C-alpha cells in the first residue's frame, strides 16, 4: 500500500481492512480551500506537531467542524524526502497503555514549505500566506533553543548579527525570517495575528516575542523597516504572543512500529536522520494522553479548537498549568530518569519504572518535593496529573522513549524543571530549601553524566546540548576513584544561575550536590550505591 493521494484512493479498501482510520472529507477540496484562505500556519512540523496539532485538525475535519487544514513549515529533509513524496500525508500510531494501537492516516496538512536556505520560492509563498486576511494564527514547535539569538557566552549568533544590520529583505537566521514574514503582514495593512509558541518551555510566548522584538526594534532604529513596525509587534491588540502549555510524549520513530506498518503492506517507511540530527519518518508513534492549554488571545479570531480537546483560558491559568507540568508533575521526573537511565545503561524510559529505586526517586521528587509548592490551576488537577504520569504514562511499555532522547539539552532544562521548585521553597515561610535531598541528587547525577562514563566504567556518547563545550571541561579531570577534590572541579558550575536557576551556594544546596557527586565518583557501581542510599 502506498501512502499518497493516489494510493489512498486506489487502495482505500486495503487500508480500511488493515484497520486504518482514513480521512472522511474531500481532501482535494480541503487543500484548495486551505491554500486560498489559510487560518493556521505552523512552524516546526516534527513529531509532536504531526501527532498532536495536525491530528486535532484531522479529527475536526472528519467531524465537519472544520473545512480547512493547516500549512506546515519544516526543514528541507522533511519536505523533500517525506512530505512531498507522500503528498503531505502521514501516519499516526497511538500506543495505548493496554497494549492496543490505533492507526490513523493524517491528511490535514494541506501544504508543506521550508525556511531553509536556497528555497526562495517557498519563502515567497510564506510571505503571501502571511498577508492573507484569513490567517488567524502562526504557531511554533521549534524547541526552546529555536528562540535563542545568542551563544552560550552571551554574544549574538553570527547569522543573527548579520540579519540585525542587514534588515528584513534576505534574512538567514530562523527568527530573522520569522520577523521578516511578520513584517510582510505589517506592510499589507498591519493585519492582526496571534503568534503562538507551543513549545515545552516556560512563558514560551514571551520568548517568541522577545526574539521578534529584537529584530523589529533594531530594523526600525536603523531605518531598515518602516516606522511603526516595532509598535505593531508590541501592540497586543494587533499581534499577540499567547502563552501555552503542551504535553504529549512523541518518541523518535520506533523500529517495532515500523515493522507493524510494514507487515500491513505499507511501502517506503524508512526513517531518516535529518541534517539537524533529528529522526523523522512517514509515521509518528505517540502516547494517547495529550494536553494543550492556550491563553485565549487571538486578535484575528480563531476556530473552535476546544472542540478538538484544546483548552483556552487566561494567562494566569496557563502559567499555573505550565508550572505544574514542567516544574513538578512530568518534566523533572523525565529528566531525572534520563540522567540516571544513561548512567545505568537503560534502553527505554519505561524500563526504569520497573527499577524500585528509580521509581522511588521520581515518586519522591514528584509527590514529596514538588507537589507541596504546586498551585492547582483549576483546569487540570495536579495530583491526578502526576498519578497519570507515574502509573500510566511513563511505565507504558509500548512507548519506546529513551533516556538518551530525553537527556538532550539538559543544561537548558534544569533551571525550569528544578530551579523553580527551589525558588518556591526559598519564598515559602513554611518550607526549608535545605530539606530538598533528591533534587540535589539529580544535579549531582547530571554532573556525573557529563563525564560520559556509565556506572560500569564504560564510555558513552552524551546527548546533544548547547553547553557541553562549556560545562564538560569542569568534570574532565574527575575519575572514578575516592579522595579527589570534587568541589574545586565543579564549584564554578554550581554558581551558574543560567543552568540551575539559582546559585546553588547561595541557595544552600551546593554542599549536598558535592557530597552526592563525591559518592557517585568514588568508583564503579557508585551511582547505583548512591541512589540506593538517598532514595
XYZ file of C-alpha atoms in Angstrom:
535
model
C 0.000 0.000 0.000
C 1.205 3.482 -0.873
C 0.876 6.454 1.457
C -0.112 9.035 -1.147
C -3.185 10.652 -2.668
C -3.337 8.064 -5.450
C -2.535 5.159 -3.184
C -5.261 6.042 -0.701
C -7.815 6.452 -3.466
C -6.965 3.259 -5.345
C -6.350 1.046 -2.297
C -8.792 2.500 0.217
C -10.403 -0.860 0.980
C -6.999 -2.396 1.778
C -6.218 0.419 4.213
C -9.580 0.022 5.905
C -9.238 -3.758 6.147
C -5.840 -3.252 7.789
C -7.524 -1.157 10.485
C -6.527 2.368 9.497
C -8.705 5.405 10.187
C -8.769 7.326 6.907
C -9.795 10.908 6.066
C -13.572 11.132 5.643
C -13.570 14.538 3.963
C -12.838 15.637 0.408
C -9.074 16.007 0.715
C -8.525 17.773 -2.582
C -11.221 20.363 -1.819
C -9.769 20.882 1.672
C -6.328 21.562 0.216
C -7.699 24.102 -2.246
C -9.686 25.942 0.443
C -6.719 25.996 2.816
C -4.291 27.363 0.267
C -6.735 30.087 -0.756
C -7.779 31.108 2.767
C -5.347 29.707 5.334
C -6.195 30.138 9.004
C -3.305 28.271 10.699
C 0.379 28.283 9.730
C 2.687 26.113 11.818
C 6.495 26.199 12.065
C 8.329 23.101 13.245
C 6.484 20.221 11.581
C 8.120 17.488 13.618
C 6.785 14.502 15.501
C 4.745 16.321 18.134
C 3.069 18.516 15.521
C 2.060 15.543 13.395
C 0.891 13.537 16.414
C -0.990 16.356 18.125
C -1.913 19.578 16.333
C -2.278 18.026 12.891
C -4.367 15.203 14.334
C -6.647 17.591 16.237
C -7.388 19.330 12.942
C -7.795 15.927 11.247
C -10.429 14.953 13.795
C -12.320 18.219 13.350
C -12.192 17.851 9.574
C -13.627 14.359 9.843
C -16.396 15.669 12.114
C -17.209 18.507 9.675
C -16.298 21.063 12.347
C -13.530 22.476 10.118
C -13.358 22.744 6.357
C -9.704 23.790 6.115
C -6.465 22.243 7.321
C -3.029 23.550 8.200
C 0.015 24.786 6.335
C 3.203 23.412 7.860
C 6.826 24.527 7.721
C 9.714 22.158 8.390
C 13.271 21.534 7.261
C 14.121 20.650 3.667
C 14.824 16.994 4.572
C 11.256 16.592 5.792
C 9.861 18.377 2.774
C 11.871 16.666 0.046
C 12.147 13.149 1.480
C 8.957 12.648 3.480
C 6.250 15.217 2.975
C 6.099 15.686 -0.779
C 6.704 12.028 -1.747
C 3.665 11.167 0.401
C 1.528 14.137 -0.714
C 1.705 15.616 2.809
C 0.026 12.550 4.365
C 1.475 10.887 7.451
C 0.509 8.034 9.763
C -0.113 8.438 13.484
C 0.324 5.289 15.554
C -1.145 5.800 19.010
C 0.409 3.423 21.538
C -2.098 2.779 24.301
C -1.267 1.639 27.788
C -3.363 -1.525 27.435
C -1.166 -2.705 24.562
C -3.518 -1.847 21.720
C -2.582 0.521 18.944
C -4.632 2.907 16.862
C -3.536 3.703 13.299
C -4.640 6.961 11.702
C -3.790 8.440 8.326
C -3.482 12.186 8.891
C -4.167 14.357 5.852
C -4.826 17.729 7.482
C -1.571 19.295 6.244
C -2.614 20.997 3.017
C 0.791 22.421 2.134
C 4.352 21.861 3.345
C 7.048 24.520 2.994
C 10.547 25.165 4.307
C 12.509 28.105 5.669
C 15.870 26.562 4.841
C 18.473 28.314 2.711
C 18.074 28.107 -1.044
C 14.290 27.812 -1.084
C 13.324 31.297 -2.222
C 10.103 30.097 -3.839
C 8.886 28.737 -0.513
C 9.826 31.947 1.308
C 7.895 33.980 -1.255
C 4.893 31.704 -0.754
C 5.158 32.131 3.018
C 5.073 35.904 2.593
C 1.948 35.511 0.507
C 0.329 33.365 3.212
C 1.279 35.886 5.896
C -0.576 38.676 4.104
C -3.875 36.768 3.908
C -6.809 38.310 5.798
C -7.951 34.798 6.774
C -4.770 33.925 8.688
C -5.564 33.800 12.397
C -2.537 32.218 13.978
C 1.044 31.212 13.417
C 2.223 28.527 15.819
C 5.597 27.024 16.674
C 7.116 23.781 17.942
C 10.768 24.557 17.235
C 12.137 23.686 20.727
C 13.268 26.228 23.305
C 16.623 26.837 21.654
C 14.835 27.847 18.454
C 14.072 31.230 20.011
C 17.623 31.888 21.150
C 19.532 34.665 19.438
C 22.732 34.317 21.429
C 25.527 31.835 22.020
C 26.470 30.435 25.400
C 28.793 33.379 26.085
C 26.023 35.928 25.569
C 27.043 37.224 22.148
C 24.727 37.207 19.153
C 24.864 34.190 16.853
C 26.720 35.262 13.708
C 23.768 34.986 11.329
C 21.584 36.899 13.809
C 24.187 39.636 13.978
C 24.199 39.880 10.189
C 20.396 39.940 9.983
C 20.151 42.717 12.571
C 22.302 45.007 10.469
C 21.044 43.935 7.030
C 17.284 44.126 7.546
C 14.282 42.019 6.522
C 14.946 41.535 2.808
C 17.131 38.419 2.896
C 17.460 37.142 6.480
C 19.406 33.966 7.240
C 18.568 33.260 10.890
C 15.364 31.448 11.823
C 13.973 34.223 13.992
C 15.111 36.781 11.447
C 12.992 35.051 8.837
C 10.003 34.808 11.161
C 10.231 38.547 11.858
C 10.581 39.296 8.149
C 7.407 37.318 7.487
C 5.579 39.249 10.199
C 6.880 42.459 8.624
C 5.222 41.409 5.362
C 1.921 41.225 7.235
C 2.565 44.656 8.710
C 3.198 46.117 5.249
C -0.031 44.511 3.993
C -2.060 46.688 6.333
C -0.991 45.961 9.901
C -3.264 42.937 9.930
C -3.938 41.259 13.291
C -2.439 37.867 14.142
C -1.701 35.519 17.030
C 1.886 34.229 17.226
C 1.524 31.117 19.367
C 4.517 29.261 20.741
C 3.502 25.704 21.587
C 6.936 24.680 22.752
C 7.627 22.982 26.028
C 9.222 25.933 27.828
C 8.255 28.484 30.436
C 6.486 31.645 29.269
C 7.007 30.474 25.707
C 5.022 33.358 24.231
C 7.367 35.846 25.842
C 10.413 34.029 24.496
C 8.984 34.270 20.983
C 8.001 37.924 21.414
C 11.384 38.928 22.820
C 13.193 37.366 19.861
C 10.930 39.030 17.295
C 11.063 42.383 19.114
C 14.866 42.459 18.969
C 14.758 42.384 15.169
C 11.800 44.760 14.876
C 13.331 47.387 17.128
C 16.773 47.176 15.547
C 15.445 47.314 11.997
C 13.264 50.327 12.799
C 16.114 52.091 14.586
C 18.368 51.628 11.551
C 15.669 52.623 9.082
C 15.629 49.128 7.583
C 11.932 48.692 8.374
C 9.167 51.261 8.151
C 8.477 53.278 11.267
C 5.768 51.682 13.355
C 6.695 48.057 12.790
C 8.161 47.796 16.282
C 4.994 49.334 17.747
C 2.898 46.822 15.777
C 4.899 43.932 17.257
C 4.372 45.321 20.761
C 0.651 46.057 20.366
C -1.224 43.018 21.713
C -4.407 44.219 20.002
C -2.585 43.718 16.694
C -0.069 40.954 17.387
C -0.473 38.699 20.395
C 2.050 36.235 21.780
C -0.079 33.905 23.921
C 1.450 31.583 26.458
C 0.696 27.877 26.205
C 1.363 24.575 27.938
C 1.761 21.448 25.824
C 2.192 17.860 26.899
C 2.372 14.742 24.747
C 5.173 12.192 24.559
C 6.261 11.572 20.959
C 9.457 9.493 20.800
C 11.507 9.123 17.661
C 10.072 6.666 15.079
C 10.414 3.189 16.529
C 11.544 0.130 14.595
C 8.861 -2.110 16.121
C 6.175 0.312 14.932
C 7.818 0.389 11.508
C 7.616 -3.425 11.417
C 3.904 -3.369 12.284
C 3.172 -0.973 9.448
C 5.370 -2.876 7.026
C 3.501 -6.104 7.810
C 0.321 -4.249 6.880
C 1.855 -3.786 3.448
C 2.760 -0.096 3.594
C 5.754 0.851 1.441
C 8.639 3.297 1.944
C 8.529 3.747 5.711
C 12.236 4.023 6.499
C 13.101 6.836 8.936
C 15.786 9.326 8.001
C 18.210 11.334 10.105
C 17.969 14.967 9.093
C 20.846 17.387 8.732
C 19.837 18.629 12.196
C 20.233 15.125 13.643
C 16.533 14.540 14.249
C 14.764 11.298 13.378
C 11.723 11.547 11.120
C 9.630 9.029 9.195
C 6.348 8.891 7.265
C 4.840 7.741 10.571
C 4.946 9.044 14.116
C 4.378 6.971 17.249
C 2.931 8.643 20.328
C 1.115 8.111 23.593
C -2.623 8.591 23.926
C -2.570 11.317 26.605
C -2.275 14.896 25.426
C -2.809 18.384 26.831
C -2.619 21.796 25.191
C -3.657 24.808 27.274
C -3.533 28.160 25.464
C -4.024 31.753 26.539
C -7.137 32.888 24.698
C -5.673 35.953 22.971
C -6.390 35.920 19.225
C -6.697 39.408 17.657
C -7.983 37.970 14.361
C -10.283 35.403 15.960
C -9.848 31.639 15.980
C -11.771 28.462 15.153
C -13.407 26.467 17.951
C -10.408 24.214 18.561
C -11.717 23.437 22.041
C -13.981 21.008 20.192
C -10.804 19.064 19.487
C -9.761 18.979 23.141
C -7.612 22.108 23.396
C -8.153 24.241 26.496
C -8.401 28.025 26.107
C -8.109 30.122 29.228
C -6.371 33.172 30.715
C -2.622 33.731 31.049
C -2.551 33.101 34.784
C -4.127 29.680 34.359
C -1.731 28.778 31.541
C 1.181 29.679 33.793
C -0.163 27.507 36.575
C -0.636 24.509 34.292
C 2.787 25.036 32.744
C 4.478 25.226 36.134
C 2.502 22.220 37.322
C 3.746 20.108 34.425
C 7.201 21.487 33.678
C 8.308 22.141 37.238
C 6.707 19.237 39.086
C 4.401 16.679 37.574
C 6.200 15.410 34.458
C 9.308 17.103 33.092
C 11.500 16.910 36.227
C 10.659 13.227 36.548
C 11.561 12.609 32.922
C 14.878 14.457 33.325
C 15.775 12.507 36.464
C 15.078 9.228 34.686
C 17.007 10.365 31.610
C 20.181 11.251 33.510
C 20.279 8.097 35.592
C 18.994 5.969 32.737
C 22.062 6.905 30.696
C 24.388 6.227 33.625
C 22.791 2.875 34.399
C 22.552 1.836 30.727
C 18.782 1.616 30.405
C 17.471 1.483 26.852
C 13.944 2.742 27.491
C 12.347 5.121 29.976
C 9.546 2.675 30.773
C 12.065 0.034 31.843
C 13.342 2.364 34.541
C 9.937 2.356 36.214
C 10.444 -1.355 36.899
C 13.521 -0.436 38.931
C 12.367 0.024 42.531
C 14.967 2.672 43.331
C 14.401 4.775 40.219
C 10.644 4.537 40.622
C 11.044 5.652 44.222
C 13.265 8.525 43.104
C 10.681 10.060 40.786
C 7.793 9.385 43.172
C 9.597 11.232 45.954
C 10.639 14.099 43.675
C 7.087 14.466 42.378
C 4.904 13.839 45.397
C 7.394 14.711 48.148
C 9.476 17.649 46.910
C 7.440 19.122 44.076
C 3.760 18.773 44.885
C 3.929 20.885 48.105
C 4.671 24.020 46.048
C 2.279 23.402 43.129
C -0.690 25.721 42.718
C -3.806 23.987 41.395
C -4.574 25.604 38.007
C -8.215 24.543 38.124
C -8.410 23.197 34.582
C -6.168 20.211 35.434
C -5.744 18.585 38.854
C -2.044 18.263 39.839
C -2.437 15.104 41.926
C -4.456 13.380 39.194
C -1.968 14.583 36.579
C 1.047 13.149 38.403
C -0.867 9.940 39.166
C -1.416 9.502 35.425
C 2.233 10.266 34.684
C 3.664 7.797 37.198
C 1.139 4.992 36.922
C 0.105 5.066 33.269
C 2.208 7.289 31.014
C 5.864 6.746 31.905
C 5.506 2.999 32.668
C 3.729 2.378 29.344
C 5.853 -0.443 27.837
C 4.579 0.395 24.372
C 6.152 3.869 24.462
C 9.662 3.434 23.015
C 11.117 6.609 24.528
C 14.780 6.579 25.504
C 16.833 8.198 28.265
C 19.197 9.438 25.574
C 16.469 11.416 23.786
C 15.129 12.949 26.985
C 18.692 13.835 28.073
C 19.057 16.166 25.077
C 19.640 19.815 26.072
C 19.532 19.066 29.804
C 21.505 22.231 30.609
C 18.607 24.206 29.149
C 16.026 22.363 31.249
C 17.354 22.221 34.810
C 16.571 25.839 35.689
C 12.902 25.380 34.881
C 12.374 21.758 35.835
C 14.040 22.056 39.222
C 15.127 25.669 39.766
C 11.548 26.921 40.062
C 10.849 24.447 42.853
C 13.956 25.636 44.677
C 12.791 29.254 44.344
C 9.355 28.317 45.664
C 10.943 26.742 48.727
C 13.074 29.834 49.234
C 9.975 32.046 49.094
C 7.942 29.837 51.428
C 7.534 30.631 55.118
C 6.717 27.012 55.876
C 9.243 25.078 53.773
C 13.024 24.800 54.182
C 15.004 24.699 50.949
C 17.644 22.589 52.664
C 15.061 19.862 53.153
C 15.397 19.134 49.419
C 17.500 15.997 49.078
C 16.571 14.391 45.767
C 16.732 17.455 43.525
C 20.397 17.971 44.559
C 20.890 14.260 43.875
C 19.681 14.783 40.297
C 22.029 17.767 39.870
C 24.917 15.597 41.046
C 23.752 12.870 38.683
C 23.850 15.304 35.764
C 27.419 16.364 36.612
C 28.356 12.694 36.859
C 26.630 12.110 33.495
C 28.808 14.823 31.909
C 31.833 12.586 32.497
C 30.394 10.402 29.687
C 31.275 7.237 31.606
C 28.494 4.957 32.826
C 28.284 3.232 36.203
C 30.169 0.223 34.852
C 33.058 2.397 33.740
C 32.183 2.291 30.042
C 32.218 5.448 27.929
C 29.042 6.580 26.166
C 28.031 9.412 23.883
C 26.462 12.451 25.509
C 23.197 13.679 24.043
C 23.301 16.976 22.188
C 23.422 20.057 24.419
C 24.481 23.620 23.542
C 26.538 23.994 26.737
C 28.570 20.784 26.567
C 31.694 22.670 25.491
C 31.315 24.960 28.485
C 30.435 22.501 31.257
C 32.259 19.303 30.291
C 35.747 20.715 30.893
C 34.876 21.162 34.579
C 34.429 17.410 35.059
C 37.084 16.279 32.593
C 39.684 15.688 35.313
C 37.373 13.665 37.544
C 37.851 9.907 37.690
C 36.029 7.002 39.282
C 38.040 6.971 42.487
C 37.879 8.216 46.056
C 39.745 11.144 47.555
C 39.632 13.613 44.640
C 38.807 17.285 45.061
C 35.322 17.286 43.545
C 34.314 20.705 44.850
C 37.202 22.577 43.230
C 36.309 20.987 39.915
C 32.598 21.771 39.829
C 32.187 24.828 42.100
C 32.050 27.287 39.153
C 29.256 25.255 37.553
C 27.234 25.217 40.765
C 27.188 29.023 40.700
C 25.748 29.172 37.155
C 22.236 30.552 37.589
C 21.580 30.130 33.866
C 21.837 26.366 34.374
C 20.215 25.756 37.751
C 18.018 28.833 38.025
C 19.811 29.784 41.235
C 23.346 29.967 42.587
C 23.418 26.658 44.448
C 25.864 28.070 47.006
C 23.533 30.961 47.780
C 20.607 28.537 47.932
C 22.424 26.355 50.454
C 22.310 23.265 48.248
C 25.851 23.148 46.874
C 27.176 21.086 49.776
C 24.547 18.401 49.211
C 25.267 18.282 45.450
C 29.011 17.989 46.062
C 28.559 15.230 48.636
C 26.366 13.214 46.259
C 28.841 13.730 43.401
C 31.737 12.607 45.600
C 29.885 9.412 46.340
C 28.898 8.862 42.685
C 32.509 9.242 41.513
C 34.043 7.012 44.188
C 34.273 4.034 41.863
C 32.481 1.640 39.540
C 28.943 0.973 40.772
C 28.923 4.132 42.878
C 25.983 5.702 41.073
C 23.736 2.763 41.963
C 25.025 2.727 45.540
C 24.418 6.459 45.948
C 20.886 6.184 44.583
C 20.132 3.311 46.954
C 21.446 5.356 49.872
C 19.442 8.516 49.282
C 16.249 7.092 47.792
